[in-house]
Coordinates of N, CA and C in Angstrom, one line a residue:
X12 N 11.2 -49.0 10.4 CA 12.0 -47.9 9.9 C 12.4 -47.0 11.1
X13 N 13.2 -47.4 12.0 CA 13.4 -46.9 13.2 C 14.4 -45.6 12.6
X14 N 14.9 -45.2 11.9 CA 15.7 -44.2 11.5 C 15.1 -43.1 11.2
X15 N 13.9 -43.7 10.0 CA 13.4 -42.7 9.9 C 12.6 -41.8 10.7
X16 N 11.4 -43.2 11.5 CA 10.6 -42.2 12.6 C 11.2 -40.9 13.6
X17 N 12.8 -41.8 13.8 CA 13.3 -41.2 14.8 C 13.2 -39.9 14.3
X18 N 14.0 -39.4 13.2 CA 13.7 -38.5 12.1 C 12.7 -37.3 12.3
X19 N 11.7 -38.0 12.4 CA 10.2 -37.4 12.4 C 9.6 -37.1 14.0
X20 N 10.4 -37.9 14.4 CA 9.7 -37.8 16.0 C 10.5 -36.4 16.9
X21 N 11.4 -36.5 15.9 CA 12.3 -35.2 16.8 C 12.4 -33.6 15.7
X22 N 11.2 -33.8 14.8 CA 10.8 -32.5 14.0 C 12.2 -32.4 12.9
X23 N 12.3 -33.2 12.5 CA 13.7 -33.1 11.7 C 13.0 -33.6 9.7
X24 N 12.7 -32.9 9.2 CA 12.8 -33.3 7.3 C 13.5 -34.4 7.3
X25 N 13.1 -35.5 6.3 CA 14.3 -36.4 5.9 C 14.2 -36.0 4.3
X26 N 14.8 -35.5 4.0 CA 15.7 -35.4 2.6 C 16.2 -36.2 2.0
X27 N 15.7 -37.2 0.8 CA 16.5 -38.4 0.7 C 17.2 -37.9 -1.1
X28 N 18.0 -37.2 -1.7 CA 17.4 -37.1 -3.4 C 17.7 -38.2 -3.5
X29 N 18.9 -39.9 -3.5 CA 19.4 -40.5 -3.3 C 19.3 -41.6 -2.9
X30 N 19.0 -42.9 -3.1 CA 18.9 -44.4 -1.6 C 20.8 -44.1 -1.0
X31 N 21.2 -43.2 -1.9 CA 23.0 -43.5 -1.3 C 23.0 -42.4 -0.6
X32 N 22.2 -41.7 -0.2 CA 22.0 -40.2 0.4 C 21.6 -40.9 2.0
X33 N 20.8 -42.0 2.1 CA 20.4 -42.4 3.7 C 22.2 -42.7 4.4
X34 N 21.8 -42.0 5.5 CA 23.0 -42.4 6.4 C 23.3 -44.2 6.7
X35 N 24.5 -44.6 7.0 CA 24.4 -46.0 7.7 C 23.6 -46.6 8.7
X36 N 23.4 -45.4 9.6 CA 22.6 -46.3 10.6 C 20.8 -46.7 10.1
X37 N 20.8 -46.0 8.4 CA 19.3 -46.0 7.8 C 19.2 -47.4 7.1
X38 N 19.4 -48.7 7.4 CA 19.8 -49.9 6.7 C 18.7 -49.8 6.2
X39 N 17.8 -50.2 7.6 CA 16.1 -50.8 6.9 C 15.6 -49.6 5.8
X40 N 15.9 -48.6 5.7 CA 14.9 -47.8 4.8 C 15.7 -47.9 3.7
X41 N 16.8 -48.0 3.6 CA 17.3 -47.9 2.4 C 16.9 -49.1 1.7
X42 N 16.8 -50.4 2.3 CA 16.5 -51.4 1.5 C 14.9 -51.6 1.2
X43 N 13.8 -50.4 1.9 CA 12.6 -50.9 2.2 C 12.4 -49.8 0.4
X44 N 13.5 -48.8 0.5 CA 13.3 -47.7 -0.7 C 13.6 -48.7 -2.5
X45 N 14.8 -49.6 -1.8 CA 15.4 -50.5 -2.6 C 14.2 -51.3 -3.3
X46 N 13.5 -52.0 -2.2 CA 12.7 -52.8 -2.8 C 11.4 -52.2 -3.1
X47 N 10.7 -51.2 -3.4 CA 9.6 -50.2 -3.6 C 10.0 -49.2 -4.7
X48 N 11.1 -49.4 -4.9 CA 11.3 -48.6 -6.1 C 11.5 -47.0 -6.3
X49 N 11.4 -46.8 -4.8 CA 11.8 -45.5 -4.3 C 13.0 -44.5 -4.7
X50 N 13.1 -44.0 -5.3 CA 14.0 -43.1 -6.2 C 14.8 -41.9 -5.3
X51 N 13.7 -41.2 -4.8 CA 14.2 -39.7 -4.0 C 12.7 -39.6 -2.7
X52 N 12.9 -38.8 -2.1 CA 11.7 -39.0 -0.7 C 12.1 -37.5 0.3
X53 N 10.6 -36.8 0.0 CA 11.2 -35.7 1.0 C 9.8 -35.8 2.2
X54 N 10.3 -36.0 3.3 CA 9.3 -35.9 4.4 C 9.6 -35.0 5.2
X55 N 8.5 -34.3 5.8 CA 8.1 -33.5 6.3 C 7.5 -33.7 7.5
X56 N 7.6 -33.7 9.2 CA 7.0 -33.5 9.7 C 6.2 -32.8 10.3
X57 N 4.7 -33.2 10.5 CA 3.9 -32.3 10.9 C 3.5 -32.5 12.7
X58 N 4.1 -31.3 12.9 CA 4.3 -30.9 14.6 C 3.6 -30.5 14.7
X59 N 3.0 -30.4 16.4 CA 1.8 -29.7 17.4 C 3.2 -29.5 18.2
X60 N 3.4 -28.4 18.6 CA 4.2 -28.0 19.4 C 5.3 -29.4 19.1
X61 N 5.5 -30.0 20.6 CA 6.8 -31.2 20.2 C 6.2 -32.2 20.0
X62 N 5.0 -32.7 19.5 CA 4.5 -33.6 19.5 C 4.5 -34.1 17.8
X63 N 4.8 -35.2 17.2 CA 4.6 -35.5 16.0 C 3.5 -36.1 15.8
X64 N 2.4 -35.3 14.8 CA 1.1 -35.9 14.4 C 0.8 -37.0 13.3
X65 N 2.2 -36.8 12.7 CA 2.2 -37.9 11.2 C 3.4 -36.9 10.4
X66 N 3.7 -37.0 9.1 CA 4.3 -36.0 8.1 C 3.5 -36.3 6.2
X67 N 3.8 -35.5 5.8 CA 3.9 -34.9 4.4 C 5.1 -35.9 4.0
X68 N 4.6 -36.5 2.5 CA 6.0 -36.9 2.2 C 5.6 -37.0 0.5
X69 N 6.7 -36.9 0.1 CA 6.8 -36.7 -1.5 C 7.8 -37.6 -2.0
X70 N 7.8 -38.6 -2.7 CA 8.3 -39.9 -3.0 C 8.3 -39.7 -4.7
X71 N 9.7 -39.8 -5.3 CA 9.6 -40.3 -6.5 C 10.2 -41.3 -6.8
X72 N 9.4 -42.1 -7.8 CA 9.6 -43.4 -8.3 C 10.2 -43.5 -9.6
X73 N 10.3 -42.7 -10.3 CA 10.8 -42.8 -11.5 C 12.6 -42.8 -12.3
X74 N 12.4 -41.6 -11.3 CA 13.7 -41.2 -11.6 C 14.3 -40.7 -9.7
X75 N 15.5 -40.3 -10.0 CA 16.2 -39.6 -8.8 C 16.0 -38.7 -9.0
X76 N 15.5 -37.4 -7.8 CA 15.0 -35.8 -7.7 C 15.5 -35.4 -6.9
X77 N 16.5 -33.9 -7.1 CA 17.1 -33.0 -5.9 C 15.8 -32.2 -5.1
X78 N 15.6 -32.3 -4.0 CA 14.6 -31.3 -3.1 C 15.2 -30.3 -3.3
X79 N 15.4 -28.9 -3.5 CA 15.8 -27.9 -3.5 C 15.2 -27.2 -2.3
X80 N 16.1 -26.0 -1.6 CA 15.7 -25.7 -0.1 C 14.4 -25.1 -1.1
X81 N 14.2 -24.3 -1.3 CA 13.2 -23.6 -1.3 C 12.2 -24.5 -1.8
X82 N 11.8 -25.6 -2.3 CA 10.7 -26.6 -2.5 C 10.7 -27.3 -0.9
X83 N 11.8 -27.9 -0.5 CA 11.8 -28.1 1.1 C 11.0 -26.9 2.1
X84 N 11.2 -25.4 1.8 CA 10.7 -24.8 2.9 C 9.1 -24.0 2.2
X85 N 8.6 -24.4 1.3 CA 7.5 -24.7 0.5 C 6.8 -25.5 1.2
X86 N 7.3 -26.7 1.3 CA 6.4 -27.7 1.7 C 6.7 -28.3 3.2
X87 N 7.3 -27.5 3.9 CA 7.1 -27.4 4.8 C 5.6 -26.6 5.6
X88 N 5.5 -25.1 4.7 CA 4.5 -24.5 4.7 C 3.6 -25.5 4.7
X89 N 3.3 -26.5 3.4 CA 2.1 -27.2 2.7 C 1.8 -28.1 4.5
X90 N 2.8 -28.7 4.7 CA 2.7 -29.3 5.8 C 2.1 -28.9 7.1
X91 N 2.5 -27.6 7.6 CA 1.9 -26.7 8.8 C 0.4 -26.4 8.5
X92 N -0.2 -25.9 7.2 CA -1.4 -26.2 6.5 C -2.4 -27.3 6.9
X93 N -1.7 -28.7 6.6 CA -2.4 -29.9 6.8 C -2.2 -29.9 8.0
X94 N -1.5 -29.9 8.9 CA -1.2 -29.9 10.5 C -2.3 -29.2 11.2
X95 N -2.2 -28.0 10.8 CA -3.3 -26.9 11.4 C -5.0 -27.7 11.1
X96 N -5.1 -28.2 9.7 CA -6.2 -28.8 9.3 C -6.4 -29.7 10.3
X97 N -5.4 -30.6 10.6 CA -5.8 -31.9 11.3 C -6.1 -31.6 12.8
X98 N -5.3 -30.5 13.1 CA -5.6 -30.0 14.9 C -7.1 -29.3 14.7
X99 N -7.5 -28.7 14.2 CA -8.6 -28.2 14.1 C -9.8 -29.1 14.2
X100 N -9.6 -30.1 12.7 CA -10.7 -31.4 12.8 C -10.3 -32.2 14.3
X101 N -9.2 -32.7 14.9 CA -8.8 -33.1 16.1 C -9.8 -32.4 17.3
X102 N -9.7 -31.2 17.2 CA -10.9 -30.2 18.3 C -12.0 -30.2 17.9
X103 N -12.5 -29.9 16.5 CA -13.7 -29.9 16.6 C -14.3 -31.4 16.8
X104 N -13.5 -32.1 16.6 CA -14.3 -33.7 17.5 C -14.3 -33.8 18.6
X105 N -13.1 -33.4 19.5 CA -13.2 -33.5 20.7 C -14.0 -32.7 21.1
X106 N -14.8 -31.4 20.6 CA -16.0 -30.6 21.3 C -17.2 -31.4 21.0
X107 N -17.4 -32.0 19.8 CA -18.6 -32.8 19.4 C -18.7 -33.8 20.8
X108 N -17.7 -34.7 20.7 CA -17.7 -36.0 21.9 C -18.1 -35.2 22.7
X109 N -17.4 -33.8 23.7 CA -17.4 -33.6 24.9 C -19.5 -32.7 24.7
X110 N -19.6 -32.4 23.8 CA -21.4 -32.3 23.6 C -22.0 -33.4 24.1
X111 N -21.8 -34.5 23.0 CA -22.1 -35.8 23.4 C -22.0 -35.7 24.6
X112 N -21.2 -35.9 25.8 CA -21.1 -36.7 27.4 C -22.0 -35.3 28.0
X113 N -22.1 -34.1 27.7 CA -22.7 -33.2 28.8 C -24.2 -33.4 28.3
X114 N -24.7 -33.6 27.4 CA -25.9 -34.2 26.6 C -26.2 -35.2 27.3
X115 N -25.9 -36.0 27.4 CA -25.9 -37.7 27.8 C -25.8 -37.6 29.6
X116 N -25.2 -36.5 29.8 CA -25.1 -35.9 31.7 C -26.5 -35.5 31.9
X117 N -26.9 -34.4 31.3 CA -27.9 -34.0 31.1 C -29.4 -34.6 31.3
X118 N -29.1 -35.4 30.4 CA -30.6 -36.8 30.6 C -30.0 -37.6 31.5
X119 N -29.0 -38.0 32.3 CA -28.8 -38.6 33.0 C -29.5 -38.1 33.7
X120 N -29.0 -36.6 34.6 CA -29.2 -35.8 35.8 C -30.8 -35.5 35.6
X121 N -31.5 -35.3 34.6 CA -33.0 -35.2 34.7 C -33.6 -36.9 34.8
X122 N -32.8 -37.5 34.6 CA -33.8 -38.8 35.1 C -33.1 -39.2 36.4
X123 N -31.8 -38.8 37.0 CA -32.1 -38.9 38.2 C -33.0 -37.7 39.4
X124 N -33.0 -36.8 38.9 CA -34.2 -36.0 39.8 C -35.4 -36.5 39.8
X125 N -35.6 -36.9 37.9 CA -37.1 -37.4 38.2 C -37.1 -38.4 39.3
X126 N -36.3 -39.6 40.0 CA -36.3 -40.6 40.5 C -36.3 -39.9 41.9
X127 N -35.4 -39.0 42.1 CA -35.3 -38.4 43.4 C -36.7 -37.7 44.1
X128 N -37.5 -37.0 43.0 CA -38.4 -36.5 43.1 C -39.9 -37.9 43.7
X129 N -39.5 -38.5 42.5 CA -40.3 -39.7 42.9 C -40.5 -40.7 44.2
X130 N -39.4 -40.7 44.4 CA -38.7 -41.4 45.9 C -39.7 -40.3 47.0
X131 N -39.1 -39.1 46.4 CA -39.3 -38.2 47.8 C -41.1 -38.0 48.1
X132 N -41.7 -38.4 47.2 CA -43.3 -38.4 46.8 C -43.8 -39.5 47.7
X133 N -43.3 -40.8 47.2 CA -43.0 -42.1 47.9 C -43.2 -41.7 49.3
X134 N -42.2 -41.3 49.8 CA -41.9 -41.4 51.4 C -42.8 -40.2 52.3
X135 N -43.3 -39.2 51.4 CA -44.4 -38.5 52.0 C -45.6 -39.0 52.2
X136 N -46.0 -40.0 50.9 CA -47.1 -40.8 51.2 C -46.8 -41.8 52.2
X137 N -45.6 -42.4 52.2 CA -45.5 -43.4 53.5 C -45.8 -42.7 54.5
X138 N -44.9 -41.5 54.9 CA -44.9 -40.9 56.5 C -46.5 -40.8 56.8
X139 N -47.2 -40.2 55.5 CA -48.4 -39.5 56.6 C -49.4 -41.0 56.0
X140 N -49.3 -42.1 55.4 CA -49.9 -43.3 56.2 C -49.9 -43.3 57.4
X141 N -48.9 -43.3 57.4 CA -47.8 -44.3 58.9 C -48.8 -42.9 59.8
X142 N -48.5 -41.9 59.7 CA -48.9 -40.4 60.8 C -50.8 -40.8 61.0
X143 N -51.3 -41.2 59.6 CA -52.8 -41.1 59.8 C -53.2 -42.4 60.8
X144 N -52.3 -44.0 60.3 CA -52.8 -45.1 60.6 C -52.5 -44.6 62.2
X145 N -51.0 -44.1 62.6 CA -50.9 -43.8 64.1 C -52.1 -43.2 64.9
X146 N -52.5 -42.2 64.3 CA -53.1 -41.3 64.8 C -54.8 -41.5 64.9
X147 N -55.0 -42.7 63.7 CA -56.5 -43.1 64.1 C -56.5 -44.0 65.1
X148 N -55.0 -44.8 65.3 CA -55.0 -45.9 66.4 C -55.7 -45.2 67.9
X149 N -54.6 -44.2 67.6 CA -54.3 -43.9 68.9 C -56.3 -43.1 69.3
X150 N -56.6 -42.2 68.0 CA -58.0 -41.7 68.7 C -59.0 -43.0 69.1
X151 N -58.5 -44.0 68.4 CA -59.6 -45.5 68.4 C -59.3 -45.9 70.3
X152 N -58.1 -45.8 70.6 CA -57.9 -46.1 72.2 C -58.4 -45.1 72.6
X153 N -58.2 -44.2 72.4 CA -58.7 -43.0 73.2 C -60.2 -43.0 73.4
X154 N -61.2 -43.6 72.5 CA -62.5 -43.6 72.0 C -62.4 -44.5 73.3
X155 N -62.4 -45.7 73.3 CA -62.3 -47.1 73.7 C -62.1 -47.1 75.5
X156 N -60.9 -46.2 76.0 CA -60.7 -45.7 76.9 C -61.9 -44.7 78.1
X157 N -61.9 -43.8 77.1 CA -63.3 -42.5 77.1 C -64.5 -43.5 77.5
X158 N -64.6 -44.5 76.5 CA -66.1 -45.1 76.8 C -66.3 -46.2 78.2
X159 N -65.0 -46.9 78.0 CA -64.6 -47.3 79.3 C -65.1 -46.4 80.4
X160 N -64.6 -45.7 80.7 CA -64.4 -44.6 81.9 C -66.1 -43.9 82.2
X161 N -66.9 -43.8 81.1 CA -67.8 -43.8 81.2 C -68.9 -44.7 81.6
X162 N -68.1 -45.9 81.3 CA -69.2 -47.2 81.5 C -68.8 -47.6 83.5
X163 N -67.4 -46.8 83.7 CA -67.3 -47.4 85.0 C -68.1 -46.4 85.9

């Protein structure tokens, strides 16, 4: 339905009371109204600023129905309504997710300190090995030396 989206994509109502009300270049909808039994069709776009989030649409199948402006600028309101609803529910998920990742950061960064911390425990016990095994070597020569020097 490239006519219609277009329609919607550029913040514009499609007002149909009529399938003889769609313009020419609306083939495919008129035949998609044709074959669905579509009578009259008032859509509404629901905008975020220029952005189209979906629309409102009111479809009668029974008979053919005039939109009247003031039911058009009615449910235009109804529409801004559901819009607002949906940007709202839209944020309040994206604060949930963005909980989620600083939650999930969170235990990340406390199990990397714990590791950091543990590493750094690690290497203190290495050094003063390494500082005690050095340092008995070296008194064991020194002993060894000392006794030497005495024995000469």
């Amino acid at each position: 339905m490239p006519w219609y989206f277009e329609q919607l994509f550029r913040g514009n109502p499609v007002v149909m009371n009529r399938v003889e009300d769609l313009p020419s270049e609306a083939k495919k909808e008129r035949q998609l109204c044709l074959n669905k039994g579509m009578k009259s069709v008032l859509s509404i776009p629901m905008m975020s600023g220029n952005r189209t989030l979906g629309s409102c649409v009111l479809v009668a199948i029974r008979t053919e129905r005039a939109w009247p402006k003031e039911l058009v600028r009615r449910f235009r309101l109804v529409s801004q309504v559901f819009t607002n609803a949906l940007q709202r529910k839209q944020a309040e998920e994206a604060s949930r997710e963005n909980e989620r990742i600083l939650r999930q950061n969170e235990n990340d960064l406390r199990r990397l300190a714990g590791r950091l911390i543990s590493a750094q425990e690690e290497e203190r016990s290495r050094l003063a090995r390494e500082l005690h095994d050095d340092l008995a070597q070296r008194l064991a020569v020194f002993a060894i030396d000392v006794g030497n020097s005495n024995n000469s």
